[in-house]
Short mmCIF file of C-alpha atoms and ligand atoms in Angstrom, two decimals:
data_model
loop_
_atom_site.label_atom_id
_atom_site.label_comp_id
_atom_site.label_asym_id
_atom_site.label_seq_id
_atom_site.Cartn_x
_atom_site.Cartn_y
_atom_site.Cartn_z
CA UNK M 1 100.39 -1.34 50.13
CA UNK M 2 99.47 -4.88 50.60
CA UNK M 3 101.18 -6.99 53.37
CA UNK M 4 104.47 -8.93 53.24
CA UNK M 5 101.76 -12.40 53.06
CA UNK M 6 102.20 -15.11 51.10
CA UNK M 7 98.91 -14.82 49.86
CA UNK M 8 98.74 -18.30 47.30
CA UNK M 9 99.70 -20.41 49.95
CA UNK M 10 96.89 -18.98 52.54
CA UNK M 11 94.57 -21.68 54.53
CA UNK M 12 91.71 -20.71 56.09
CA UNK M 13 93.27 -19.24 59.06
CA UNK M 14 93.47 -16.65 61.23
CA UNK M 15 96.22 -14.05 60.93
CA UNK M 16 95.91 -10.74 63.09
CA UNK M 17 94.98 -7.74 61.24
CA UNK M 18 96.12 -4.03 62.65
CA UNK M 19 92.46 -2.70 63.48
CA UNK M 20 88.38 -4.37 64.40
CA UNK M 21 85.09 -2.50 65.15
CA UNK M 22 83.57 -2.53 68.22
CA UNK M 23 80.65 -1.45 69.54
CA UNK M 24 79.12 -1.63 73.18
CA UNK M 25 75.40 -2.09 73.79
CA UNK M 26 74.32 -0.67 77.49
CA UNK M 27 71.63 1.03 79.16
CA UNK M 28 69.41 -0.18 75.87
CA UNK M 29 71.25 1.44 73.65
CA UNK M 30 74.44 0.80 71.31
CA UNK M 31 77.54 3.13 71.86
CA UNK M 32 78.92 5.03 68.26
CA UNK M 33 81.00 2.70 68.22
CA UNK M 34 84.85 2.68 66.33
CA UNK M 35 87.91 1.01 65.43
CA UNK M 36 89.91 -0.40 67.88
CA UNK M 37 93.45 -2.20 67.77
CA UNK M 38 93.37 -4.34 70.85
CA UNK M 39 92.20 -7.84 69.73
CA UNK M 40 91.77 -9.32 73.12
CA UNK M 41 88.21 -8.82 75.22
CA UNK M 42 88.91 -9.37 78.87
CA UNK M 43 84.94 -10.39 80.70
CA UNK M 44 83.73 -10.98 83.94
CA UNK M 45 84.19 -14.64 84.55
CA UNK M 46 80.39 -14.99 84.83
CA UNK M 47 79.57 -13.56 81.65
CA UNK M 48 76.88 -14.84 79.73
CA UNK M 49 78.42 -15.98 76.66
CA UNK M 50 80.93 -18.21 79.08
CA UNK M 51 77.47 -19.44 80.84
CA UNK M 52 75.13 -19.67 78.05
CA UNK M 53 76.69 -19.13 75.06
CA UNK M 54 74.96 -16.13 74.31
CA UNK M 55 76.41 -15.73 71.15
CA UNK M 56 76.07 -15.47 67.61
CA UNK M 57 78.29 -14.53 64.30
CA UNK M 58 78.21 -13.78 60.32
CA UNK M 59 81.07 -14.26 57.85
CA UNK M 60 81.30 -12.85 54.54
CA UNK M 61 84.69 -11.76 52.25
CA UNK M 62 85.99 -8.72 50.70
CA UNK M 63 87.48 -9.29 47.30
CA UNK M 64 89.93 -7.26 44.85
CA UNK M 65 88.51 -6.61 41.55
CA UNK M 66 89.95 -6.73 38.18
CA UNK M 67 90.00 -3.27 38.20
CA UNK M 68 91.58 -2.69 41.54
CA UNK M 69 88.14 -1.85 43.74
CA UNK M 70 88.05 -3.47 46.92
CA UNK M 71 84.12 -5.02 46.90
CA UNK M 72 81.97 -7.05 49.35
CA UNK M 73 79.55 -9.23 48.26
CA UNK M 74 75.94 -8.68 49.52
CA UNK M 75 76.91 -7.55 53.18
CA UNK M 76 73.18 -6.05 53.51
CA UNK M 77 71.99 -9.63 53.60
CA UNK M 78 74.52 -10.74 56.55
CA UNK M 79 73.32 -7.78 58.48
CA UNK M 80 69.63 -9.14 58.19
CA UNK M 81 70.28 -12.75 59.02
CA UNK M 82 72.32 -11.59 62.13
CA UNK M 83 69.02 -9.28 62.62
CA UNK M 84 67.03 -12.60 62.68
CA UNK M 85 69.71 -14.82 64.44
CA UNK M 86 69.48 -11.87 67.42
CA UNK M 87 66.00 -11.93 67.58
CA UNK M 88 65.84 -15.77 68.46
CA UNK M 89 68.71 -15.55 71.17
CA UNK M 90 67.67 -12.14 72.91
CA UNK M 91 70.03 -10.30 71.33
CA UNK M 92 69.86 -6.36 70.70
CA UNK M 93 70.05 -6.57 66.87
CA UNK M 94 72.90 -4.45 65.45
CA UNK M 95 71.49 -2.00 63.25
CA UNK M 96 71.47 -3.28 59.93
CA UNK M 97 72.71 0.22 57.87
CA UNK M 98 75.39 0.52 60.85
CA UNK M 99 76.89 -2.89 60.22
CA UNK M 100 77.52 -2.49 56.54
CA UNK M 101 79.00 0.72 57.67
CA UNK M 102 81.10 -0.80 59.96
CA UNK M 103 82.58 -3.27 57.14
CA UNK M 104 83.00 -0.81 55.04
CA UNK M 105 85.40 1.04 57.88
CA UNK M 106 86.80 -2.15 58.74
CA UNK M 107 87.80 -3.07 55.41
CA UNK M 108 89.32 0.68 54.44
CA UNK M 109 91.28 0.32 57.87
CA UNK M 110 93.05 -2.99 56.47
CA UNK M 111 93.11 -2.31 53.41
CA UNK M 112 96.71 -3.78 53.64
CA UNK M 113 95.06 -7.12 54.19
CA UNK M 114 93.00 -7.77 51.29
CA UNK M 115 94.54 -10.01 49.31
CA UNK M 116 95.79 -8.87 45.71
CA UNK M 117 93.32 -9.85 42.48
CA UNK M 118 94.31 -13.26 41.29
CA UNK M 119 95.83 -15.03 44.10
CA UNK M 120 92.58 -16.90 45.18
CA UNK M 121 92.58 -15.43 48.47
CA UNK M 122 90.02 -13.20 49.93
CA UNK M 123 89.86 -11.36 53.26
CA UNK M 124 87.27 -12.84 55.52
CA UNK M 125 85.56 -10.71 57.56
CA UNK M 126 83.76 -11.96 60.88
CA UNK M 127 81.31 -9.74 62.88
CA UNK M 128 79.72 -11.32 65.96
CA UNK M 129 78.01 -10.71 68.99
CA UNK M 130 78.07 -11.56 73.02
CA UNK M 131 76.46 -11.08 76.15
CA UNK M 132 78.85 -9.63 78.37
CA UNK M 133 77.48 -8.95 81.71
CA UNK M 134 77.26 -11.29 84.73
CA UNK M 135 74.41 -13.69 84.46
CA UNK M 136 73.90 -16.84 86.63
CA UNK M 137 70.12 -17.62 86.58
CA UNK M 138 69.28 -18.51 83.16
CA UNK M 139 68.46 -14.99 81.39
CA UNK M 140 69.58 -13.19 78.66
CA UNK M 141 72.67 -10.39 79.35
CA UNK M 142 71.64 -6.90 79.37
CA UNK M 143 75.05 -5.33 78.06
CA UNK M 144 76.23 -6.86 74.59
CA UNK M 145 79.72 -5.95 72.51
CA UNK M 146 79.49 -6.43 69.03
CA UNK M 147 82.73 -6.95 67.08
CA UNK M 148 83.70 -7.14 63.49
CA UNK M 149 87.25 -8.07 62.88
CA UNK M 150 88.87 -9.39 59.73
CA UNK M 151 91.60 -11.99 58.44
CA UNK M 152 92.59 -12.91 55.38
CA UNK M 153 92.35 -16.61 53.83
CA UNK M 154 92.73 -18.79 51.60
CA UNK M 155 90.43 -22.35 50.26
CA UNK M 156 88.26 -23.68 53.27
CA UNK M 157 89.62 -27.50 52.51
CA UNK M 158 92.73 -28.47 51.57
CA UNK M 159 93.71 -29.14 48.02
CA UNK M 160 91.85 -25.82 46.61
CA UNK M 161 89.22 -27.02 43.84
CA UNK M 162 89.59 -30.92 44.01
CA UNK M 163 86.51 -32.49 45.08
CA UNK M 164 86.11 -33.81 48.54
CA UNK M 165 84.92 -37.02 50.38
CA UNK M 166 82.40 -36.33 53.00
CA UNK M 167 80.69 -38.67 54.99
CA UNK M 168 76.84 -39.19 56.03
CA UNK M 169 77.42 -38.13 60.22
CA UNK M 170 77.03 -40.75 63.11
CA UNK M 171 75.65 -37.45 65.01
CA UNK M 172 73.09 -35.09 64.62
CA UNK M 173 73.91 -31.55 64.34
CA UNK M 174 71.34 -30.09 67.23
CA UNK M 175 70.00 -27.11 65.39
CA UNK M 176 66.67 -27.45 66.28
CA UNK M 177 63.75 -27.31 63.80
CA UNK M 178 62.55 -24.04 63.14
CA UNK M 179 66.02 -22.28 63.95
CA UNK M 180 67.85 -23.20 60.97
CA UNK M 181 68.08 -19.23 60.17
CA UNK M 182 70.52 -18.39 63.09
CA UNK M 183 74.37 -18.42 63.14
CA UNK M 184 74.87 -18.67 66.38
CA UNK M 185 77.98 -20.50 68.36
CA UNK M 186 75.86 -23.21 70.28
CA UNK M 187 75.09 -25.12 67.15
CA UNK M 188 78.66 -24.62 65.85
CA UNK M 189 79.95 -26.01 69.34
CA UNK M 190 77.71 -29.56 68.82
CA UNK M 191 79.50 -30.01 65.18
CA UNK M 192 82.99 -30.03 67.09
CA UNK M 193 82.52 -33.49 67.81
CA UNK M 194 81.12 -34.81 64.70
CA UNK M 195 84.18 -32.73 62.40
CA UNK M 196 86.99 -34.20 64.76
CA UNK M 197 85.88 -38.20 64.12
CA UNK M 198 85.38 -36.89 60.30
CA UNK M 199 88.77 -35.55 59.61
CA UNK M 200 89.85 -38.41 61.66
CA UNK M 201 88.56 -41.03 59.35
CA UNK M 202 89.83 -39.14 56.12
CA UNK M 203 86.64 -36.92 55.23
CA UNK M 204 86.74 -33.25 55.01
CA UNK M 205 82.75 -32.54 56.41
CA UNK M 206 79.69 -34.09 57.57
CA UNK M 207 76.48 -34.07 55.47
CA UNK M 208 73.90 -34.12 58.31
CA UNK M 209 70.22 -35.58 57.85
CA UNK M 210 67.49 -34.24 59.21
CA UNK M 211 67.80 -35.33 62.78
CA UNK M 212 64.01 -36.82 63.20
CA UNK M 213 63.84 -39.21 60.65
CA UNK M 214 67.28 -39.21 58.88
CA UNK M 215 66.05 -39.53 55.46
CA UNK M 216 66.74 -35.95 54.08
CA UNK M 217 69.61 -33.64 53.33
CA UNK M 218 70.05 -31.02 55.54
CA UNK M 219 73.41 -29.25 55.41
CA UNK M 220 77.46 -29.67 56.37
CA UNK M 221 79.05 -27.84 59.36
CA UNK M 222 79.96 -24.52 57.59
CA UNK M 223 77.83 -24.92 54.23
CA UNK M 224 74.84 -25.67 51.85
CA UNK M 225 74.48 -28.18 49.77
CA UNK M 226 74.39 -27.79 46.02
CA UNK M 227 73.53 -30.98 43.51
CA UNK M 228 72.82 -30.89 40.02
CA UNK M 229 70.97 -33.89 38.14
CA UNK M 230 71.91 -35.70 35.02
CA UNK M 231 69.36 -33.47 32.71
CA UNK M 232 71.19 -30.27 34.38
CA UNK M 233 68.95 -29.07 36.78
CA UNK M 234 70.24 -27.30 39.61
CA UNK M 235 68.47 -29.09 42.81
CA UNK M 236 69.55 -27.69 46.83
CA UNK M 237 67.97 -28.92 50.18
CA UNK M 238 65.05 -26.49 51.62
CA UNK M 239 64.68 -27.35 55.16
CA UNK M 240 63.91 -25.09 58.41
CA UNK M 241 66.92 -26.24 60.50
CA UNK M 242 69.80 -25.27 57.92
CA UNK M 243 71.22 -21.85 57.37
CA UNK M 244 69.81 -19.92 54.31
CA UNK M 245 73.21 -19.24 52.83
CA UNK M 246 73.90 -16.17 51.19
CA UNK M 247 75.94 -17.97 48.77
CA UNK M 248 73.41 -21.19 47.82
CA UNK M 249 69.89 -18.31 47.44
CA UNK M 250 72.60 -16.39 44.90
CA UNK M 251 73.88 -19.46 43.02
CA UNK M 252 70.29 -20.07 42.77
CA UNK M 253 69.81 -16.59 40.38
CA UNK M 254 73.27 -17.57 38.93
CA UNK M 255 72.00 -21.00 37.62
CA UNK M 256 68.56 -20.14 36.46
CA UNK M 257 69.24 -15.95 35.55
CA UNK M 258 73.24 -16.33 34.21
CA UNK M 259 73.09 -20.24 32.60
CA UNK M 260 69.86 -21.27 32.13
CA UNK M 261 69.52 -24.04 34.51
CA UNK M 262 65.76 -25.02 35.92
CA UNK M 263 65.77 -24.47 39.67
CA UNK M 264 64.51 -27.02 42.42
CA UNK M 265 64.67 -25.42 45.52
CA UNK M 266 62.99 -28.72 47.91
CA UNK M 267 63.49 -31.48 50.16
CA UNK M 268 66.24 -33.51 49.00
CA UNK M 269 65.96 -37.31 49.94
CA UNK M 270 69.11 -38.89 50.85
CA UNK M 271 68.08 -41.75 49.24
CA UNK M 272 68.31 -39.32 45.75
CA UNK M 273 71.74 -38.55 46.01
CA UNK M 274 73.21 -41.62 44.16
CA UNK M 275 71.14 -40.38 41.11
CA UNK M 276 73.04 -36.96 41.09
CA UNK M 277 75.74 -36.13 38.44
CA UNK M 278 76.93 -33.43 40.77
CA UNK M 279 77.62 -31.84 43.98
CA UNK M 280 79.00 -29.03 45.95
CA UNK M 281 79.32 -27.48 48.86
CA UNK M 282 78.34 -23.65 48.88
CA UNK M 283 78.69 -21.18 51.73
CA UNK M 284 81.23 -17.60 52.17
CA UNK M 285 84.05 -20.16 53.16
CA UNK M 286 83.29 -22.94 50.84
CA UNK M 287 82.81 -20.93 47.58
CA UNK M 288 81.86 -24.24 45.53
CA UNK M 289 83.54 -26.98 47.17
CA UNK M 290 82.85 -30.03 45.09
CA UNK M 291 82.05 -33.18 46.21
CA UNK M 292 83.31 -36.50 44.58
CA UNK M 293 82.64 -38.90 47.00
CA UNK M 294 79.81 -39.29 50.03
CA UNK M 295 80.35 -42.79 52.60
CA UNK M 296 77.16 -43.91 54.19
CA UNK M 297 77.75 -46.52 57.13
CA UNK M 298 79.70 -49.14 54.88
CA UNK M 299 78.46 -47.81 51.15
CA UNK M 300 79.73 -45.47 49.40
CA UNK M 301 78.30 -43.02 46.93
CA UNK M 302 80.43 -41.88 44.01
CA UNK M 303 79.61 -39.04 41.11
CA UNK M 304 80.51 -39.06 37.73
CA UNK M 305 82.34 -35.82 38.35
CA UNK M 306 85.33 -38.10 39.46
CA UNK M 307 88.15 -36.74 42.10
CA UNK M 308 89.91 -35.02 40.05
CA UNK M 309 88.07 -32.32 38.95
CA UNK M 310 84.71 -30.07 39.46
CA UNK M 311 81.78 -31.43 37.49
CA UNK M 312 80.93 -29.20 34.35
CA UNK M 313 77.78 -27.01 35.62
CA UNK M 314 79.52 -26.94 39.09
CA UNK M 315 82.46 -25.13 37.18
CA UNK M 316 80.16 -22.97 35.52
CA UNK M 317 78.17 -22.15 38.24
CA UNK M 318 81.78 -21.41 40.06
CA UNK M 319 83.10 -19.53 37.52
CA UNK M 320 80.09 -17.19 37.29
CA UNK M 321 79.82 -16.42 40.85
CA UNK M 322 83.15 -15.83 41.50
CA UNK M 323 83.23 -13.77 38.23
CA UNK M 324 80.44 -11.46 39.58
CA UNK M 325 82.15 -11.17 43.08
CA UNK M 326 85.30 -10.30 41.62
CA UNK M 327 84.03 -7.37 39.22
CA UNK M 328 84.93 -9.99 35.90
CA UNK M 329 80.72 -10.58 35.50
CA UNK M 330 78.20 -7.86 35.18
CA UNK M 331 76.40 -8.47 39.23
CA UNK M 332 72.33 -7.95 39.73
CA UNK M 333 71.54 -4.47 41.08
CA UNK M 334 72.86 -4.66 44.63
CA UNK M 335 75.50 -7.31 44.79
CA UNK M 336 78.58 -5.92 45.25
CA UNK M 337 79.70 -3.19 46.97
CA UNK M 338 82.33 -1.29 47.06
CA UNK M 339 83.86 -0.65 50.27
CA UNK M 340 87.67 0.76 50.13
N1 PLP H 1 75.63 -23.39 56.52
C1 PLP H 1 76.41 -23.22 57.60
C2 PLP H 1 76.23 -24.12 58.76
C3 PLP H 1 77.38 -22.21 57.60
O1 PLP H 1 78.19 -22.02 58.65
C4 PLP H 1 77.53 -21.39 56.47
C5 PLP H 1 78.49 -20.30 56.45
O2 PLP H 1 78.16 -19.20 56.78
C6 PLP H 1 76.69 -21.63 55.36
C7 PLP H 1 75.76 -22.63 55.43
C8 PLP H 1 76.81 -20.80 54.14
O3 PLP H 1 76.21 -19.54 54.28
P1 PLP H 1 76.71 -18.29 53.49
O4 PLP H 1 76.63 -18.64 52.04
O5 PLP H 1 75.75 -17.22 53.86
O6 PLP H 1 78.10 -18.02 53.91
C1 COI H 2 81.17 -18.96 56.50
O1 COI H 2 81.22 -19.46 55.37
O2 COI H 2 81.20 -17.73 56.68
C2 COI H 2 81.10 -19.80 57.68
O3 COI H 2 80.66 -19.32 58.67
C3 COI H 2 81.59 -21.16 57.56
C4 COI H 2 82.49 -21.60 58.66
C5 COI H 2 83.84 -20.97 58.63
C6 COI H 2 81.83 -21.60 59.98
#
């Protein structure tokens, strides 16, 4: 039975489902590990993720189909990227069959909480990791808790579908070059700044440049960027400091394997953009956000698209991923998976 939620009028929020997993890594080894209904972790004041932010997280959604499965899409590729984020910060990585098994229990637990087929919500599920013991010379914890909970939400921005205005950030984002392929809270924590002077001015995100020479497009706070040209080809930034999102290396099958579209995956100059007939946003949150309007330091960059309305391959390109997540669209071998 699903909950008493107004599920169509969902943000992307946090509302407290009945059960999470947890599991406890000591003595170089994780526990089995289970559900749990406490959502509160009470830590030693001197713990490292209070000292050094020894943590790190992954987000991805289960869906209703059309036929009433409950499905995940690709969770086998969040369970390698936190692999790879855990590796950099001196993390114990979580075994990667255990954490799809963990969604999988997570998501039959709450079954209650994923929203119905149709109502545009989804149930966001976020696992994560800390360092829990004591730590006050700068080291890495030896005892870890990693923790999968769930909530359900609704459209990352405001206003569902309409495009956005984003602007080009007065700051840089601090994910250093070569670590672009961790999720981890530190370089979440330096976009706090940046995102509260955006919203304050009227934009929904930051696009950040790459921080050493500010010519090329790197990413926003919580997604990839997506950009198709006037001749339709699908174009999206490769760089070494942004996340490889889950969501922009499948559109990238989508466009070329599902509609035909040629595929540039390469440095994007800012200086390009104007040229673009489209854009988007791409990420687990984001979907396809679309963009209708970029402001640069006093200039502002419009695409045809308008405000009003996705542009045409951006629709497509929406339709047909959300179509394949949502059991509408025959998926690739591997996809989706069902997990209640
Ligand atoms: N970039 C950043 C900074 C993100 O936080 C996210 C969200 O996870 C993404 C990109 C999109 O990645 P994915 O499609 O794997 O959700
Ligand atoms: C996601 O899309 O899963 C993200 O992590 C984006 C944001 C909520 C941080």
């Amino acid at each position: 039975m699903a909950k008493n939620i107004d599920w169509s009028s969902l943000g992307f929020g946090y509302v407290q489902a009945d059960y999470r997993y947890v599991s406890k890594y000591k003595d170089g080894k994780w526990d089995e590990g289970g559900l749990v209904t406490d959502a509160n972790i009470t830590l030693n004041e001197c713990a490292c993720v209070f000292q050094y932010a020894q943590t790190c997280f992954e987000g991805l959604k289960a869906y209703h189909t059309v036929d009433g499965r409950v499905v995940c899409f690709r969770p086998d590729l969040n369970a390698a990227r936190m692999k790879e984020t855990c590796e950099r910060l001196e993390m114990p990585p979580f075994p990667e069959e255990r954490f799809v098994e963990a969604v999988k229990m997570l998501v039959k637990a709450n079954e209650d909480m994923v929203p119905p087929y149709g109502t545009g919500a989804s149930l966001y599920i976020r696992p994560f990791m800390i360092g829990t013991n004591s730590v006050i010379g700068v080291k890495p914890a030896v005892e870890f808790e990693f923790r999968m909970f769930c909530t359900p939400v609704g459209p990352y921005f405001k206003g569902g579908a309409k495009p956005i205005s984003i602007k080009v950030s007065d700051f840089d984002r601090a994910a250093p070059r070569g670590t672009g392929h961790i999720k981890a809270g530190l370089n979440y924590a330096m976009s706090l700044h940046p995102i509260v002077v955006a919203h304050e001015e009227g934009f929904a995100e930051n696009m950040y440049l790459d921080p050493e020479t500010r010519t090329k497009v790197e990413e926003t706070g919580g997604a990839n960027f997506m950009f198709v040209t006037k001749d339709g080809t699908f174009v999206t930034p490769k760089s070494d400091s942004i996340l490889p999102s889950i969501t922009r290396r499948s559109l990238m099958v989508v466009a070329e394997k599902y509609l035909g579209m040629k595929v540039e995956h390469r440095e994007v100059l800012f200086s390009e953009v104007p040229d673009f007939a489209e854009c988007g946003l791409c990420g687990t949150a984001a979907v396809i956000s679309p963009v209708g309007h970029i402001y640069d330091h006093g200039k502002d960059i419009y695409f045809p698209s308008g405000m009003e309305e996705m542009g045409p391959w951006t629709k497509k390109l929406y339709e047909t991923l959300t179509g394949i997540q949502m059991g509408r669209i025959e998926a690739p071998e591997g996809w989706v998976v069902e997990v209640a």
